[in-house]
């Protein structure tokens, strides 16, 4: 399958001001997304999901730097691009939507103005650009009048649809959605997910969906990659992840879902918390929270192995690849 996004061995470090020392935050992240394919990066806050997305968009903050790896977007390594090349690629090859649309929409411009300004094709006339804006507004479920509305005149769900329109106006190959439904009520969130499904089909889009909620994506994406402490610990197709989670962290994430409870059962949580990147536990970073911890887990980092066709990082499944 043709790859739209191919992230290889990505390592990103944070520079600490006081001592100028560096802490590695992404520790060799690897995944790929094919044409019209969708992948969800799932994990708790602080696992490195959003940082992965920001790196893919070439939007790393100044105190972060890429130490190693490749991020091939439609075959070109965005890590080797100049700032100008990155600006040209953003929106055209990949669009992004975020958790809080109100923080990204400019309150003094109408929705239509903001979609219009996002168009990168300089060969289009003003009339053609406006037509493109109206078309994309219709694609996200609006009528033309939304073009003239200001962000404060729109609900949270409508603002997110405008953000989707901005992200799609240049017809990108990849859409990155970073927790796009977290700030919305359940019904509105379900509407956004349904819309994304329709748009993937209509635009031939590939999707990178970032979420802390594995149940939200289990029936929606093709593949799930579970992240923990800057690493992908398990990656496979979504149904397989839900039916047969291999990594103990994935198993816990799924066991805590409300729909897995028997009636009268207490709410479950994963004991402990995501470790501080500046002070990671030795060996497997999940070992202080893991019910299956072994002596080796405290001393060494587990390698990636393949079990039942699933890529997993855990000593429970041995040390070498299945043949
Ligand atoms: Fe648990 Fe060990 Fe597997 Fe880490 S490597 S998840 S501690 S069993």
PDB file of C-alpha atoms and ligand atoms in Angstrom:
ATOM      1  CA  UNK A   1       0.000   0.000   0.000  1.00  0.00           C
ATOM      2  CA  UNK A   2       1.229   3.500  -0.870  1.00  0.00           C
ATOM      3  CA  UNK A   3       2.365   5.253   2.323  1.00  0.00           C
ATOM      4  CA  UNK A   4       1.116   8.774   2.992  1.00  0.00           C
ATOM      5  CA  UNK A   5       2.982   9.048   6.294  1.00  0.00           C
ATOM      6  CA  UNK A   6       5.997   7.011   7.325  1.00  0.00           C
ATOM      7  CA  UNK A   7       7.558   7.842  10.693  1.00  0.00           C
ATOM      8  CA  UNK A   8      10.850   6.024  11.271  1.00  0.00           C
ATOM      9  CA  UNK A   9      12.793   5.766  14.530  1.00  0.00           C
ATOM     10  CA  UNK A  10      11.781   9.274  15.592  1.00  0.00           C
ATOM     11  CA  UNK A  11      13.635  10.651  18.609  1.00  0.00           C
ATOM     12  CA  UNK A  12      12.825  14.120  19.951  1.00  0.00           C
ATOM     13  CA  UNK A  13      14.544  15.773  22.921  1.00  0.00           C
ATOM     14  CA  UNK A  14      13.632  18.637  25.221  1.00  0.00           C
ATOM     15  CA  UNK A  15      16.392  21.160  26.052  1.00  0.00           C
ATOM     16  CA  UNK A  16      16.349  22.151  29.703  1.00  0.00           C
ATOM     17  CA  UNK A  17      17.248  25.807  30.211  1.00  0.00           C
ATOM     18  CA  UNK A  18      19.228  25.725  33.424  1.00  0.00           C
ATOM     19  CA  UNK A  19      21.892  23.126  32.610  1.00  0.00           C
ATOM     20  CA  UNK A  20      21.420  23.051  28.814  1.00  0.00           C
ATOM     21  CA  UNK A  21      21.031  19.290  29.240  1.00  0.00           C
ATOM     22  CA  UNK A  22      18.542  17.342  27.135  1.00  0.00           C
ATOM     23  CA  UNK A  23      15.828  14.834  27.960  1.00  0.00           C
ATOM     24  CA  UNK A  24      14.626  12.461  25.286  1.00  0.00           C
ATOM     25  CA  UNK A  25      10.824  12.612  25.065  1.00  0.00           C
ATOM     26  CA  UNK A  26      10.127  10.544  21.940  1.00  0.00           C
ATOM     27  CA  UNK A  27      12.260   7.426  22.021  1.00  0.00           C
ATOM     28  CA  UNK A  28      12.218   5.902  18.556  1.00  0.00           C
ATOM     29  CA  UNK A  29       8.577   6.217  17.472  1.00  0.00           C
ATOM     30  CA  UNK A  30       7.736   4.196  14.342  1.00  0.00           C
ATOM     31  CA  UNK A  31       4.481   3.819  12.425  1.00  0.00           C
ATOM     32  CA  UNK A  32       3.087   4.347   8.964  1.00  0.00           C
ATOM     33  CA  UNK A  33      -0.283   5.258   7.455  1.00  0.00           C
ATOM     34  CA  UNK A  34      -1.285   4.156   3.973  1.00  0.00           C
ATOM     35  CA  UNK A  35      -3.494   5.965   1.480  1.00  0.00           C
ATOM     36  CA  UNK A  36      -7.077   6.225   2.816  1.00  0.00           C
ATOM     37  CA  UNK A  37      -5.957   4.442   5.985  1.00  0.00           C
ATOM     38  CA  UNK A  38      -6.594   5.657   9.537  1.00  0.00           C
ATOM     39  CA  UNK A  39      -4.443   5.162  12.613  1.00  0.00           C
ATOM     40  CA  UNK A  40      -5.148   6.234  16.186  1.00  0.00           C
ATOM     41  CA  UNK A  41      -2.330   7.100  18.568  1.00  0.00           C
ATOM     42  CA  UNK A  42      -3.745   6.237  21.988  1.00  0.00           C
ATOM     43  CA  UNK A  43      -2.366   6.844  25.479  1.00  0.00           C
ATOM     44  CA  UNK A  44      -2.659   8.887  28.660  1.00  0.00           C
ATOM     45  CA  UNK A  45      -1.645  12.562  28.762  1.00  0.00           C
ATOM     46  CA  UNK A  46       2.112  12.910  28.710  1.00  0.00           C
ATOM     47  CA  UNK A  47       2.743   9.777  26.648  1.00  0.00           C
ATOM     48  CA  UNK A  48       4.068  11.747  23.648  1.00  0.00           C
ATOM     49  CA  UNK A  49       1.067  11.566  21.287  1.00  0.00           C
ATOM     50  CA  UNK A  50       0.649  15.281  20.632  1.00  0.00           C
ATOM     51  CA  UNK A  51       4.407  15.793  20.365  1.00  0.00           C
ATOM     52  CA  UNK A  52       4.467  13.124  17.647  1.00  0.00           C
ATOM     53  CA  UNK A  53       1.734  15.002  15.736  1.00  0.00           C
ATOM     54  CA  UNK A  54       3.481  18.362  16.153  1.00  0.00           C
ATOM     55  CA  UNK A  55       6.707  16.847  14.791  1.00  0.00           C
ATOM     56  CA  UNK A  56       4.842  15.476  11.775  1.00  0.00           C
ATOM     57  CA  UNK A  57       3.520  19.002  11.093  1.00  0.00           C
ATOM     58  CA  UNK A  58       6.977  20.572  11.595  1.00  0.00           C
ATOM     59  CA  UNK A  59       5.596  22.530  14.558  1.00  0.00           C
ATOM     60  CA  UNK A  60       8.056  21.645  17.316  1.00  0.00           C
ATOM     61  CA  UNK A  61       8.543  24.383  19.919  1.00  0.00           C
ATOM     62  CA  UNK A  62      12.009  25.999  20.053  1.00  0.00           C
ATOM     63  CA  UNK A  63      13.107  24.100  23.149  1.00  0.00           C
ATOM     64  CA  UNK A  64      12.604  20.754  21.379  1.00  0.00           C
ATOM     65  CA  UNK A  65      14.732  19.197  18.671  1.00  0.00           C
ATOM     66  CA  UNK A  66      14.726  16.075  16.556  1.00  0.00           C
ATOM     67  CA  UNK A  67      17.722  13.893  17.438  1.00  0.00           C
ATOM     68  CA  UNK A  68      17.115  11.086  14.990  1.00  0.00           C
ATOM     69  CA  UNK A  69      14.651   9.669  12.513  1.00  0.00           C
ATOM     70  CA  UNK A  70      12.663  10.409   9.402  1.00  0.00           C
ATOM     71  CA  UNK A  71       9.127  11.726   8.886  1.00  0.00           C
ATOM     72  CA  UNK A  72       8.199  10.986   5.296  1.00  0.00           C
ATOM     73  CA  UNK A  73       5.037  12.823   4.282  1.00  0.00           C
ATOM     74  CA  UNK A  74       3.985  11.743   0.781  1.00  0.00           C
ATOM     75  CA  UNK A  75       7.551  10.521   0.256  1.00  0.00           C
ATOM     76  CA  UNK A  76       9.387  13.695   1.391  1.00  0.00           C
ATOM     77  CA  UNK A  77      11.208  13.962   4.710  1.00  0.00           C
ATOM     78  CA  UNK A  78       9.720  16.981   6.470  1.00  0.00           C
ATOM     79  CA  UNK A  79      12.671  16.989   8.901  1.00  0.00           C
ATOM     80  CA  UNK A  80      14.936  18.060   6.033  1.00  0.00           C
ATOM     81  CA  UNK A  81      12.687  20.891   4.817  1.00  0.00           C
ATOM     82  CA  UNK A  82      13.352  24.616   5.212  1.00  0.00           C
ATOM     83  CA  UNK A  83      10.799  26.745   7.079  1.00  0.00           C
ATOM     84  CA  UNK A  84       9.468  28.002   3.729  1.00  0.00           C
ATOM     85  CA  UNK A  85       9.073  24.451   2.376  1.00  0.00           C
ATOM     86  CA  UNK A  86       7.281  23.474   5.592  1.00  0.00           C
ATOM     87  CA  UNK A  87       4.862  26.384   5.248  1.00  0.00           C
ATOM     88  CA  UNK A  88       4.162  25.290   1.661  1.00  0.00           C
ATOM     89  CA  UNK A  89       3.537  21.673   2.686  1.00  0.00           C
ATOM     90  CA  UNK A  90       1.326  22.443   5.710  1.00  0.00           C
ATOM     91  CA  UNK A  91      -2.294  22.526   4.683  1.00  0.00           C
ATOM     92  CA  UNK A  92      -1.534  21.235   1.180  1.00  0.00           C
ATOM     93  CA  UNK A  93      -0.211  17.763   2.100  1.00  0.00           C
ATOM     94  CA  UNK A  94      -1.421  17.637   5.697  1.00  0.00           C
ATOM     95  CA  UNK A  95      -4.069  19.552   7.639  1.00  0.00           C
ATOM     96  CA  UNK A  96      -4.540  19.534  11.394  1.00  0.00           C
ATOM     97  CA  UNK A  97      -7.426  20.074  13.816  1.00  0.00           C
ATOM     98  CA  UNK A  98      -7.118  20.539  17.573  1.00  0.00           C
ATOM     99  CA  UNK A  99      -8.948  20.015  20.841  1.00  0.00           C
ATOM    100  CA  UNK A 100     -10.042  23.626  21.453  1.00  0.00           C
ATOM    101  CA  UNK A 101     -11.151  25.154  18.134  1.00  0.00           C
ATOM    102  CA  UNK A 102     -11.934  28.483  19.842  1.00  0.00           C
ATOM    103  CA  UNK A 103      -8.217  28.926  20.618  1.00  0.00           C
ATOM    104  CA  UNK A 104      -7.296  28.592  16.936  1.00  0.00           C
ATOM    105  CA  UNK A 105     -10.058  30.634  15.297  1.00  0.00           C
ATOM    106  CA  UNK A 106      -9.478  34.381  15.109  1.00  0.00           C
ATOM    107  CA  UNK A 107     -12.438  36.080  16.865  1.00  0.00           C
ATOM    108  CA  UNK A 108     -12.354  39.197  14.647  1.00  0.00           C
ATOM    109  CA  UNK A 109     -12.701  37.383  11.293  1.00  0.00           C
ATOM    110  CA  UNK A 110     -15.684  35.468   9.969  1.00  0.00           C
ATOM    111  CA  UNK A 111     -15.509  31.716   9.445  1.00  0.00           C
ATOM    112  CA  UNK A 112     -15.505  32.339   5.682  1.00  0.00           C
ATOM    113  CA  UNK A 113     -12.580  34.804   5.875  1.00  0.00           C
ATOM    114  CA  UNK A 114     -10.521  32.287   7.796  1.00  0.00           C
ATOM    115  CA  UNK A 115     -11.184  29.469   5.334  1.00  0.00           C
ATOM    116  CA  UNK A 116     -10.488  31.859   2.425  1.00  0.00           C
ATOM    117  CA  UNK A 117      -7.133  32.930   3.923  1.00  0.00           C
ATOM    118  CA  UNK A 118      -6.087  29.285   4.326  1.00  0.00           C
ATOM    119  CA  UNK A 119      -6.281  28.615   0.570  1.00  0.00           C
ATOM    120  CA  UNK A 120      -2.745  28.220  -0.794  1.00  0.00           C
ATOM    121  CA  UNK A 121      -3.476  27.937  -4.508  1.00  0.00           C
ATOM    122  CA  UNK A 122      -2.469  31.384  -5.794  1.00  0.00           C
ATOM    123  CA  UNK A 123      -3.751  30.605  -9.312  1.00  0.00           C
ATOM    124  CA  UNK A 124      -7.383  30.833  -8.125  1.00  0.00           C
ATOM    125  CA  UNK A 125      -9.356  34.071  -8.563  1.00  0.00           C
ATOM    126  CA  UNK A 126     -11.198  35.613  -5.603  1.00  0.00           C
ATOM    127  CA  UNK A 127     -14.474  34.249  -7.000  1.00  0.00           C
ATOM    128  CA  UNK A 128     -13.031  30.741  -7.356  1.00  0.00           C
ATOM    129  CA  UNK A 129     -11.604  30.869  -3.836  1.00  0.00           C
ATOM    130  CA  UNK A 130     -14.953  31.902  -2.423  1.00  0.00           C
ATOM    131  CA  UNK A 131     -16.656  29.073  -4.287  1.00  0.00           C
ATOM    132  CA  UNK A 132     -14.100  26.639  -2.841  1.00  0.00           C
ATOM    133  CA  UNK A 133     -14.896  27.952   0.666  1.00  0.00           C
ATOM    134  CA  UNK A 134     -18.623  27.481   0.189  1.00  0.00           C
ATOM    135  CA  UNK A 135     -18.083  23.975  -1.223  1.00  0.00           C
ATOM    136  CA  UNK A 136     -15.978  22.894   1.739  1.00  0.00           C
ATOM    137  CA  UNK A 137     -18.463  24.448   4.198  1.00  0.00           C
ATOM    138  CA  UNK A 138     -21.193  22.334   2.566  1.00  0.00           C
ATOM    139  CA  UNK A 139     -18.933  19.257   2.822  1.00  0.00           C
ATOM    140  CA  UNK A 140     -18.727  19.711   6.600  1.00  0.00           C
ATOM    141  CA  UNK A 141     -22.513  19.997   6.843  1.00  0.00           C
ATOM    142  CA  UNK A 142     -23.155  23.757   6.756  1.00  0.00           C
ATOM    143  CA  UNK A 143     -25.212  26.048   4.594  1.00  0.00           C
ATOM    144  CA  UNK A 144     -23.622  29.111   2.969  1.00  0.00           C
ATOM    145  CA  UNK A 145     -24.666  31.549   5.715  1.00  0.00           C
ATOM    146  CA  UNK A 146     -21.985  30.162   8.082  1.00  0.00           C
ATOM    147  CA  UNK A 147     -19.423  31.886   5.799  1.00  0.00           C
ATOM    148  CA  UNK A 148     -20.505  35.243   7.290  1.00  0.00           C
ATOM    149  CA  UNK A 149     -20.631  34.199  10.947  1.00  0.00           C
ATOM    150  CA  UNK A 150     -18.001  35.035  13.575  1.00  0.00           C
ATOM    151  CA  UNK A 151     -16.590  32.309  15.841  1.00  0.00           C
ATOM    152  CA  UNK A 152     -18.544  33.598  18.896  1.00  0.00           C
ATOM    153  CA  UNK A 153     -21.771  33.048  16.920  1.00  0.00           C
ATOM    154  CA  UNK A 154     -20.968  29.329  16.563  1.00  0.00           C
ATOM    155  CA  UNK A 155     -21.278  26.446  19.032  1.00  0.00           C
ATOM    156  CA  UNK A 156     -18.220  24.335  19.960  1.00  0.00           C
ATOM    157  CA  UNK A 157     -19.236  21.637  17.470  1.00  0.00           C
ATOM    158  CA  UNK A 158     -19.760  24.216  14.702  1.00  0.00           C
ATOM    159  CA  UNK A 159     -16.356  25.772  15.451  1.00  0.00           C
ATOM    160  CA  UNK A 160     -14.757  22.336  15.121  1.00  0.00           C
ATOM    161  CA  UNK A 161     -16.494  21.888  11.741  1.00  0.00           C
ATOM    162  CA  UNK A 162     -15.057  25.226  10.612  1.00  0.00           C
ATOM    163  CA  UNK A 163     -11.597  24.013  11.707  1.00  0.00           C
ATOM    164  CA  UNK A 164     -12.144  20.857   9.645  1.00  0.00           C
ATOM    165  CA  UNK A 165     -13.143  23.036   6.664  1.00  0.00           C
ATOM    166  CA  UNK A 166      -9.905  25.064   7.071  1.00  0.00           C
ATOM    167  CA  UNK A 167      -7.875  21.839   7.288  1.00  0.00           C
ATOM    168  CA  UNK A 168      -9.504  20.421   4.137  1.00  0.00           C
ATOM    169  CA  UNK A 169      -9.740  23.489   1.927  1.00  0.00           C
ATOM    170  CA  UNK A 170      -6.460  22.628   0.150  1.00  0.00           C
ATOM    171  CA  UNK A 171      -7.455  19.004  -0.345  1.00  0.00           C
ATOM    172  CA  UNK A 172      -4.628  17.461   1.745  1.00  0.00           C
ATOM    173  CA  UNK A 173      -3.635  13.786   1.691  1.00  0.00           C
ATOM    174  CA  UNK A 174      -3.485  13.515   5.487  1.00  0.00           C
ATOM    175  CA  UNK A 175      -5.647  14.908   8.274  1.00  0.00           C
ATOM    176  CA  UNK A 176      -4.216  14.996  11.791  1.00  0.00           C
ATOM    177  CA  UNK A 177      -6.897  15.247  14.482  1.00  0.00           C
ATOM    178  CA  UNK A 178      -5.535  15.923  17.976  1.00  0.00           C
ATOM    179  CA  UNK A 179      -8.245  15.076  20.542  1.00  0.00           C
ATOM    180  CA  UNK A 180     -10.845  16.849  18.335  1.00  0.00           C
ATOM    181  CA  UNK A 181     -13.843  15.722  20.381  1.00  0.00           C
ATOM    182  CA  UNK A 182     -12.517  16.028  23.942  1.00  0.00           C
ATOM    183  CA  UNK A 183     -14.093  19.457  24.577  1.00  0.00           C
ATOM    184  CA  UNK A 184     -17.464  18.445  23.070  1.00  0.00           C
ATOM    185  CA  UNK A 185     -20.525  16.780  24.554  1.00  0.00           C
ATOM    186  CA  UNK A 186     -21.112  13.120  23.665  1.00  0.00           C
ATOM    187  CA  UNK A 187     -23.690  13.719  20.910  1.00  0.00           C
ATOM    188  CA  UNK A 188     -21.687  16.461  19.216  1.00  0.00           C
ATOM    189  CA  UNK A 189     -18.538  14.338  19.481  1.00  0.00           C
ATOM    190  CA  UNK A 190     -20.326  11.421  17.793  1.00  0.00           C
ATOM    191  CA  UNK A 191     -21.383  13.820  14.999  1.00  0.00           C
ATOM    192  CA  UNK A 192     -17.757  14.879  14.437  1.00  0.00           C
ATOM    193  CA  UNK A 193     -16.610  11.239  14.244  1.00  0.00           C
ATOM    194  CA  UNK A 194     -19.371  10.446  11.716  1.00  0.00           C
ATOM    195  CA  UNK A 195     -18.363  13.507   9.692  1.00  0.00           C
ATOM    196  CA  UNK A 196     -14.697  12.442   9.663  1.00  0.00           C
ATOM    197  CA  UNK A 197     -15.716   9.008   8.327  1.00  0.00           C
ATOM    198  CA  UNK A 198     -17.668  10.626   5.476  1.00  0.00           C
ATOM    199  CA  UNK A 199     -14.874  13.097   4.668  1.00  0.00           C
ATOM    200  CA  UNK A 200     -12.223  10.367   4.600  1.00  0.00           C
ATOM    201  CA  UNK A 201     -14.207   8.659   1.887  1.00  0.00           C
ATOM    202  CA  UNK A 202     -15.086  11.839  -0.051  1.00  0.00           C
ATOM    203  CA  UNK A 203     -11.595  13.344   0.045  1.00  0.00           C
ATOM    204  CA  UNK A 204      -9.640  10.054  -0.133  1.00  0.00           C
ATOM    205  CA  UNK A 205      -8.016  11.114   3.141  1.00  0.00           C
ATOM    206  CA  UNK A 206      -5.631   9.315   5.428  1.00  0.00           C
ATOM    207  CA  UNK A 207      -6.148  10.057   9.113  1.00  0.00           C
ATOM    208  CA  UNK A 208      -3.906  10.278  12.173  1.00  0.00           C
ATOM    209  CA  UNK A 209      -6.270  10.499  15.164  1.00  0.00           C
ATOM    210  CA  UNK A 210      -4.883  11.277  18.607  1.00  0.00           C
ATOM    211  CA  UNK A 211      -6.887  10.372  21.680  1.00  0.00           C
ATOM    212  CA  UNK A 212      -6.701   9.206  25.287  1.00  0.00           C
ATOM    213  CA  UNK A 213      -9.990   7.308  24.769  1.00  0.00           C
ATOM    214  CA  UNK A 214      -9.438   3.936  23.097  1.00  0.00           C
ATOM    215  CA  UNK A 215     -13.202   3.213  22.988  1.00  0.00           C
ATOM    216  CA  UNK A 216     -13.783   6.324  20.842  1.00  0.00           C
ATOM    217  CA  UNK A 217     -11.680   4.949  17.982  1.00  0.00           C
ATOM    218  CA  UNK A 218     -12.107   1.186  18.304  1.00  0.00           C
ATOM    219  CA  UNK A 219     -14.887   1.012  15.680  1.00  0.00           C
ATOM    220  CA  UNK A 220     -13.637   3.831  13.561  1.00  0.00           C
ATOM    221  CA  UNK A 221      -9.928   3.532  12.669  1.00  0.00           C
ATOM    222  CA  UNK A 222      -8.019   0.793  10.863  1.00  0.00           C
ATOM    223  CA  UNK A 223      -5.047   0.589  13.217  1.00  0.00           C
ATOM    224  CA  UNK A 224      -4.339   1.495  16.839  1.00  0.00           C
ATOM    225  CA  UNK A 225      -0.870   2.380  18.154  1.00  0.00           C
ATOM    226  CA  UNK A 226      -0.679   2.554  21.941  1.00  0.00           C
ATOM    227  CA  UNK A 227       1.910   4.977  23.336  1.00  0.00           C
ATOM    228  CA  UNK A 228       3.545   4.979  26.745  1.00  0.00           C
ATOM    229  CA  UNK A 229       6.406   7.168  27.960  1.00  0.00           C
ATOM    230  CA  UNK A 230       7.478   8.233  24.470  1.00  0.00           C
ATOM    231  CA  UNK A 231       7.339   4.808  22.843  1.00  0.00           C
ATOM    232  CA  UNK A 232       4.767   2.848  20.882  1.00  0.00           C
ATOM    233  CA  UNK A 233       4.239  -0.270  22.989  1.00  0.00           C
ATOM    234  CA  UNK A 234       1.750  -2.064  20.741  1.00  0.00           C
ATOM    235  CA  UNK A 235       0.516  -1.543  17.195  1.00  0.00           C
ATOM    236  CA  UNK A 236      -1.918  -3.573  15.173  1.00  0.00           C
ATOM    237  CA  UNK A 237      -5.347  -3.423  13.547  1.00  0.00           C
ATOM    238  CA  UNK A 238      -8.039  -1.896  15.746  1.00  0.00           C
ATOM    239  CA  UNK A 239     -10.259  -4.963  16.129  1.00  0.00           C
ATOM    240  CA  UNK A 240      -7.302  -7.132  17.147  1.00  0.00           C
ATOM    241  CA  UNK A 241      -6.250  -4.562  19.775  1.00  0.00           C
ATOM    242  CA  UNK A 242      -9.704  -4.558  21.351  1.00  0.00           C
ATOM    243  CA  UNK A 243     -10.245  -8.349  21.164  1.00  0.00           C
ATOM    244  CA  UNK A 244      -6.754  -9.482  22.135  1.00  0.00           C
ATOM    245  CA  UNK A 245      -4.640  -6.745  23.742  1.00  0.00           C
ATOM    246  CA  UNK A 246      -1.129  -8.071  24.277  1.00  0.00           C
ATOM    247  CA  UNK A 247       0.697  -5.318  26.137  1.00  0.00           C
ATOM    248  CA  UNK A 248      -0.256  -5.087  29.842  1.00  0.00           C
ATOM    249  CA  UNK A 249      -0.833  -1.320  29.438  1.00  0.00           C
ATOM    250  CA  UNK A 250      -3.251  -1.855  26.535  1.00  0.00           C
ATOM    251  CA  UNK A 251      -4.971  -4.576  28.556  1.00  0.00           C
ATOM    252  CA  UNK A 252      -5.446  -2.110  31.447  1.00  0.00           C
ATOM    253  CA  UNK A 253      -6.696   0.691  29.152  1.00  0.00           C
ATOM    254  CA  UNK A 254      -9.370  -1.629  27.777  1.00  0.00           C
ATOM    255  CA  UNK A 255     -10.283  -3.155  31.160  1.00  0.00           C
ATOM    256  CA  UNK A 256     -11.014   0.374  32.472  1.00  0.00           C
ATOM    257  CA  UNK A 257     -13.596   1.124  29.768  1.00  0.00           C
ATOM    258  CA  UNK A 258     -17.070   1.591  31.331  1.00  0.00           C
ATOM    259  CA  UNK A 259     -18.674  -0.782  28.806  1.00  0.00           C
ATOM    260  CA  UNK A 260     -16.471  -3.614  30.123  1.00  0.00           C
ATOM    261  CA  UNK A 261     -17.892  -3.351  33.669  1.00  0.00           C
ATOM    262  CA  UNK A 262     -20.297  -5.844  35.147  1.00  0.00           C
ATOM    263  CA  UNK A 263     -23.234  -4.165  36.870  1.00  0.00           C
ATOM    264  CA  UNK A 264     -22.409  -2.996  40.397  1.00  0.00           C
ATOM    265  CA  UNK A 265     -18.657  -3.139  39.751  1.00  0.00           C
ATOM    266  CA  UNK A 266     -16.523  -0.213  40.980  1.00  0.00           C
ATOM    267  CA  UNK A 267     -14.924   2.208  38.494  1.00  0.00           C
ATOM    268  CA  UNK A 268     -11.497   0.878  37.522  1.00  0.00           C
ATOM    269  CA  UNK A 269      -8.380   2.966  36.985  1.00  0.00           C
ATOM    270  CA  UNK A 270      -4.777   2.116  36.155  1.00  0.00           C
ATOM    271  CA  UNK A 271      -2.870   2.369  39.416  1.00  0.00           C
ATOM    272  CA  UNK A 272      -0.018   4.860  39.504  1.00  0.00           C
ATOM    273  CA  UNK A 273       0.580   7.576  36.935  1.00  0.00           C
ATOM    274  CA  UNK A 274       2.478   8.185  33.722  1.00  0.00           C
ATOM    275  CA  UNK A 275       6.145   8.630  34.718  1.00  0.00           C
ATOM    276  CA  UNK A 276       7.947  11.963  34.549  1.00  0.00           C
ATOM    277  CA  UNK A 277      10.139  12.076  31.419  1.00  0.00           C
ATOM    278  CA  UNK A 278      12.970  13.563  33.498  1.00  0.00           C
ATOM    279  CA  UNK A 279      12.865  10.681  35.914  1.00  0.00           C
ATOM    280  CA  UNK A 280      11.828   7.509  34.071  1.00  0.00           C
ATOM    281  CA  UNK A 281      11.930   4.169  35.877  1.00  0.00           C
ATOM    282  CA  UNK A 282      14.765   1.838  34.900  1.00  0.00           C
ATOM    283  CA  UNK A 283      14.116  -0.934  32.375  1.00  0.00           C
ATOM    284  CA  UNK A 284      10.525  -1.082  31.103  1.00  0.00           C
ATOM    285  CA  UNK A 285       8.957   2.306  31.982  1.00  0.00           C
ATOM    286  CA  UNK A 286       5.628   0.578  32.718  1.00  0.00           C
ATOM    287  CA  UNK A 287       7.124  -1.781  35.313  1.00  0.00           C
ATOM    288  CA  UNK A 288       5.993   0.123  38.484  1.00  0.00           C
ATOM    289  CA  UNK A 289       2.350  -0.225  37.270  1.00  0.00           C
ATOM    290  CA  UNK A 290       2.528  -3.650  35.678  1.00  0.00           C
ATOM    291  CA  UNK A 291       0.860  -6.686  37.299  1.00  0.00           C
ATOM    292  CA  UNK A 292       3.144  -9.058  35.355  1.00  0.00           C
ATOM    293  CA  UNK A 293       6.462  -7.411  36.250  1.00  0.00           C
ATOM    294  CA  UNK A 294       9.478  -9.732  36.228  1.00  0.00           C
ATOM    295  CA  UNK A 295      13.043  -9.173  37.403  1.00  0.00           C
ATOM    296  CA  UNK A 296      14.284  -8.481  33.872  1.00  0.00           C
ATOM    297  CA  UNK A 297      11.633  -5.725  33.450  1.00  0.00           C
ATOM    298  CA  UNK A 298      13.319  -3.610  36.148  1.00  0.00           C
ATOM    299  CA  UNK A 299      16.746  -3.878  34.497  1.00  0.00           C
ATOM    300  CA  UNK A 300      16.317  -3.847  30.724  1.00  0.00           C
ATOM    301  CA  UNK A 301      14.091  -2.184  28.167  1.00  0.00           C
ATOM    302  CA  UNK A 302      11.997  -4.721  26.261  1.00  0.00           C
ATOM    303  CA  UNK A 303      12.637  -4.888  22.507  1.00  0.00           C
ATOM    304  CA  UNK A 304       9.829  -4.821  19.929  1.00  0.00           C
ATOM    305  CA  UNK A 305       8.742  -8.365  19.094  1.00  0.00           C
ATOM    306  CA  UNK A 306       6.056  -9.748  16.823  1.00  0.00           C
ATOM    307  CA  UNK A 307       3.449 -12.038  18.379  1.00  0.00           C
ATOM    308  CA  UNK A 308       0.367 -13.268  16.483  1.00  0.00           C
ATOM    309  CA  UNK A 309       1.233 -10.623  13.876  1.00  0.00           C
ATOM    310  CA  UNK A 310       1.116  -7.828  16.503  1.00  0.00           C
ATOM    311  CA  UNK A 311       4.143  -5.642  17.228  1.00  0.00           C
ATOM    312  CA  UNK A 312       4.539  -5.387  20.981  1.00  0.00           C
ATOM    313  CA  UNK A 313       7.213  -4.199  23.443  1.00  0.00           C
ATOM    314  CA  UNK A 314       7.024  -6.532  26.423  1.00  0.00           C
ATOM    315  CA  UNK A 315       9.184  -9.292  27.921  1.00  0.00           C
ATOM    316  CA  UNK A 316       6.076 -11.458  28.344  1.00  0.00           C
ATOM    317  CA  UNK A 317       6.416 -12.256  24.633  1.00  0.00           C
ATOM    318  CA  UNK A 318      10.124 -13.085  24.583  1.00  0.00           C
ATOM    319  CA  UNK A 319      13.090 -11.258  23.182  1.00  0.00           C
ATOM    320  CA  UNK A 320      13.045 -11.932  19.488  1.00  0.00           C
ATOM    321  CA  UNK A 321      10.747 -11.622  16.508  1.00  0.00           C
ATOM    322  CA  UNK A 322       8.334 -14.434  15.650  1.00  0.00           C
ATOM    323  CA  UNK A 323       9.378 -16.039  12.404  1.00  0.00           C
TER     324      UNK A 323
HETATM  325 FE1  LIG B   1       5.116  -5.504  32.302  1.00  0.00          FE
HETATM  326 FE2  LIG B   1       7.572  -6.426  32.008  1.00  0.00          FE
HETATM  327 FE3  LIG B   1       5.971  -6.277  29.920  1.00  0.00          FE
HETATM  328 FE4  LIG B   1       6.948  -4.065  31.012  1.00  0.00          FE
HETATM  329  S1  LIG B   1       8.123  -5.688  29.992  1.00  0.00           S
HETATM  330  S2  LIG B   1       4.879  -4.390  30.384  1.00  0.00           S
HETATM  331  S3  LIG B   1       6.931  -4.623  33.167  1.00  0.00           S
HETATM  332  S4  LIG B   1       5.709  -7.599  31.733  1.00  0.00           S
END
